[in-house]
Coordinates of C-alpha atoms in Angstrom, one line a residue:
X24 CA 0.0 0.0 0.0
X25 CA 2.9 2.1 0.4
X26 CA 4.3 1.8 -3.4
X27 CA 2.4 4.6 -4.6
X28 CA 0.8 4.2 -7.8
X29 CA 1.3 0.4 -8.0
X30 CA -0.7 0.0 -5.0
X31 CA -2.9 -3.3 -5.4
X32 CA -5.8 -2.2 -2.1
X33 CA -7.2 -5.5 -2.6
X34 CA -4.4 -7.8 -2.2
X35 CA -3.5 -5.3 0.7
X36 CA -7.2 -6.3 1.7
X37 CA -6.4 -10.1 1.4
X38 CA -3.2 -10.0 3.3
X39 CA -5.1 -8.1 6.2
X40 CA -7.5 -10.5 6.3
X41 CA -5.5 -13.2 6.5
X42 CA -3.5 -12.0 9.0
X43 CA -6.5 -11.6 10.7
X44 CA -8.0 -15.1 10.9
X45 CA -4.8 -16.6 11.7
X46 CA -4.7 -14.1 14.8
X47 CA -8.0 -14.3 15.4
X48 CA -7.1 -18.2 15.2
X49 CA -4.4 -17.9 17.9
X50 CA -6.3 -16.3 20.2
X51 CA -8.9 -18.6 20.0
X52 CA -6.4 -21.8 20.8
X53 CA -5.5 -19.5 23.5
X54 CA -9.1 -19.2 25.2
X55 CA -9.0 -22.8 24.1
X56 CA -6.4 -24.2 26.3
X57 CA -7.1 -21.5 29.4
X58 CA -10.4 -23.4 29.4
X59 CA -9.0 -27.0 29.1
X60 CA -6.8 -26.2 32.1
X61 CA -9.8 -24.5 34.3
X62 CA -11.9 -28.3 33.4
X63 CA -8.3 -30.7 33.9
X64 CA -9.6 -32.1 30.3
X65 CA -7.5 -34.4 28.2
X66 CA -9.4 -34.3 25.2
X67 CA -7.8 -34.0 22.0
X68 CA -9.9 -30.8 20.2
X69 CA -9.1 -29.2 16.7
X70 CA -9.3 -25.6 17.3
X71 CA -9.6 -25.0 13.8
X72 CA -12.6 -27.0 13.5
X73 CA -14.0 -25.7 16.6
X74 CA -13.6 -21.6 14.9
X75 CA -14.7 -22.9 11.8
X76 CA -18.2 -24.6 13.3
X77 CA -18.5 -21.1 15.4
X78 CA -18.5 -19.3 11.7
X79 CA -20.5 -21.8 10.5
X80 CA -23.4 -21.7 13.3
X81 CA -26.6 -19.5 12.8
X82 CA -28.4 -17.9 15.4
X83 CA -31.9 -18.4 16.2
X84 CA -33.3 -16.6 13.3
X85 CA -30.5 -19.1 10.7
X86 CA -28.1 -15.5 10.2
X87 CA -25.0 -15.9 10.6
X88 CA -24.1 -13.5 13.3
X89 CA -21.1 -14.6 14.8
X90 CA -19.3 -14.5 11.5
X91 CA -21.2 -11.5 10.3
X92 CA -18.9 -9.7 13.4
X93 CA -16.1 -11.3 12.8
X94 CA -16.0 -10.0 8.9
X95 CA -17.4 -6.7 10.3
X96 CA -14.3 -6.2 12.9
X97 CA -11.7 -7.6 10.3
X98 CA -13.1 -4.4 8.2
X99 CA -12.9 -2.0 10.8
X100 CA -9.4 -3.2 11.5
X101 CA -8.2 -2.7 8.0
X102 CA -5.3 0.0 8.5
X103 CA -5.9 1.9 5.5
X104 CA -8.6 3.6 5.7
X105 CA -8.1 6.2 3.1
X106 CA -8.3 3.4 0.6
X107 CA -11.0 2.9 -2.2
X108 CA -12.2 -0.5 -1.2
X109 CA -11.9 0.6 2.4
X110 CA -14.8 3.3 2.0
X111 CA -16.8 1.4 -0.5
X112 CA -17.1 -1.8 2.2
X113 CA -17.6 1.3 5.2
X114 CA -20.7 2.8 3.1
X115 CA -21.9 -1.1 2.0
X116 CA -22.0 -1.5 5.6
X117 CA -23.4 1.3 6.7
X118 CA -26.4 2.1 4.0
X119 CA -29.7 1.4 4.7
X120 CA -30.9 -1.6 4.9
X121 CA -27.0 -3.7 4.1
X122 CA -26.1 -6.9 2.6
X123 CA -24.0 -9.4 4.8
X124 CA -20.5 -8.7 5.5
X125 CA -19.6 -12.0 3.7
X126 CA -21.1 -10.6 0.2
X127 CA -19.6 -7.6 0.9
X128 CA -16.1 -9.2 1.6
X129 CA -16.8 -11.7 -1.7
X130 CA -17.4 -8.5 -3.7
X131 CA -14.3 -6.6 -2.3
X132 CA -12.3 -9.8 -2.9
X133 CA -13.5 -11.8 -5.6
X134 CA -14.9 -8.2 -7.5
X135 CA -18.4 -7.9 -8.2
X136 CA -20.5 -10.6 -10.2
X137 CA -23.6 -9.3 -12.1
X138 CA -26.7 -11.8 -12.6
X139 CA -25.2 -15.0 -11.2
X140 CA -27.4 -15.5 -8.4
X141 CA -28.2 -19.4 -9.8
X142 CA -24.4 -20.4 -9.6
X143 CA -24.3 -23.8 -7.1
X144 CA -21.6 -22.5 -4.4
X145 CA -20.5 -25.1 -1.5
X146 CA -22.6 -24.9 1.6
X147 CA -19.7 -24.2 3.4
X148 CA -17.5 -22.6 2.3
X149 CA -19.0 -20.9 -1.1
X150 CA -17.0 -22.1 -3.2
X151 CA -18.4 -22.0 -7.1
X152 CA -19.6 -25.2 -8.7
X153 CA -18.8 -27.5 -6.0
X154 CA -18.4 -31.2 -6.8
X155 CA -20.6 -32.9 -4.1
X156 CA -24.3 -33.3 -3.1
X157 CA -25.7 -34.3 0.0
X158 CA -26.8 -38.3 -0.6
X159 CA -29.6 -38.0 1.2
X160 CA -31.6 -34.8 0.4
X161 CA -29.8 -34.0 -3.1
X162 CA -29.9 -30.5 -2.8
X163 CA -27.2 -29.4 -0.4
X164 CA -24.0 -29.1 -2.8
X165 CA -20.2 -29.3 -1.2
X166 CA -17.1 -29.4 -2.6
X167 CA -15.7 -32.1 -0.5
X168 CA -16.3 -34.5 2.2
X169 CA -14.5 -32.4 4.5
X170 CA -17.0 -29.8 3.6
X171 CA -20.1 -31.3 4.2
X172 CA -18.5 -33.2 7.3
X173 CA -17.9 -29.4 9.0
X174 CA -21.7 -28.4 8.1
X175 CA -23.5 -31.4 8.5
X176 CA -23.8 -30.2 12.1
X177 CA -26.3 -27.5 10.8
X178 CA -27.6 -29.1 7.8
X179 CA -28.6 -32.4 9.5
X180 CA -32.0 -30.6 11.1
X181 CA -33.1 -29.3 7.1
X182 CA -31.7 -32.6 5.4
X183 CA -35.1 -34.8 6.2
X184 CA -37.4 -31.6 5.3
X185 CA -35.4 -30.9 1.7
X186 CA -35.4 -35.0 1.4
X187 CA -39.2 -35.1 1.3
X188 CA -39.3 -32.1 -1.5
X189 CA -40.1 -29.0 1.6
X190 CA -38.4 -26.4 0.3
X191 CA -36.3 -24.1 2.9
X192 CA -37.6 -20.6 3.5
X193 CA -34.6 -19.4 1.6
X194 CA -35.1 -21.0 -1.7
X195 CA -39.1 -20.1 -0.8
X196 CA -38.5 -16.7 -0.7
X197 CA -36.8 -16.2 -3.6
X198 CA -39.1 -14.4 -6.6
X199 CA -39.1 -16.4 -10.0
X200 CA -38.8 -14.8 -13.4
X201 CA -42.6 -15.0 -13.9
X202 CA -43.4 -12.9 -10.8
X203 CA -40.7 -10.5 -11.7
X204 CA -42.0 -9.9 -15.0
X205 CA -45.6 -9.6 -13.7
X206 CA -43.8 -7.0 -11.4
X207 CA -42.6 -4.9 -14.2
X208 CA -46.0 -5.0 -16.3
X209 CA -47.8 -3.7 -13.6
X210 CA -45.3 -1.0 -13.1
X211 CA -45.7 -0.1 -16.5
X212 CA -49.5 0.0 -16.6
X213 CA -49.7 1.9 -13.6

């Protein structure tokens, strides 16, 4: 960030990120092992996994809070803040009515992608055009088994509804061309 006019803000952006799971990361294998000295517990955990089910588990309403914060303080951590990409997450963020931090990180990251809202992404991880579906319902997609092994946790309370054709409220809520159309006409008319 300091090369002047070669400046790259996202990659700055990915490095800061990084930097800030792995952190994040520590300190969580820190609160880990204070813990597991307070209980005299010899059990063998993988604090990774244990972080990565805490991203992973929704709150009573199915958002994703804890890892909405954690995206939300890795922002407001980002050192340059007279950077482009800096203000443009900021105002995201703080418009009305925002997207989730993890779009907005995608979109600062991975740059904005117009119109691909029926790409399969991993249930996990998000990852496009996983290889995997879930053998029992069919229409949870994951990469890998390792994928669907960290969110079967979560998806293991949906699997029996989406296996007997109940559609989640997600997929439910989601207008279809048809309506949208309909939509538009009636805008037009009126």
């Amino acid at each position: 960030m300091k090369r002047g006019a070669e400046t790259n803000e996202t990659m700055a952006f990915k490095f800061h990120y990084l930097a800030y799971i792995i952190d994040e990361l520590i300190k969580f294998k820190q609160r880990q092992s204070n813990a597991k000295k307070e209980k005299a517990d010899d059990k063998k955990v993988d604090v990774i996994e244990l972080f990565i089910r805490n991203l992973l588990k929704p709150g009573k309403d199915g958002y994703l809070e804890y890892m909405d914060a954690f995206i939300k303080e890795s922002i407001r951590e980002f050192p340059y803040r007279e950077s482009t990409l800096f203000r443009q997450m900021v105002t995201s963020l703080t418009g009305k009515d925002p997207p989730s931090a993890l779009s907005i990180i995608n979109a600062a990251i991975n740059g904005q992608k117009g119109f691909i809202d029926n790409v399969s992404v991993c249930s996990t991880c998000g990852e496009e055009k996983p290889a995997k579906k879930c053998s029992k319902c069919k229409a949870v997609q994951y990469c890998d088994r390792n994928c669907q092994r960290l969110h079967w946790h979560w998806h293991k309370k949906a699997c029996q509804r989406l296996s007997q054709g109940v559609e989640p409220t997600e997929v439910a809520c989601k207008p279809d061309a048809a309506d949208i159309s309909a939509d538009i006409q009636n805008l037009l008319v009126n």
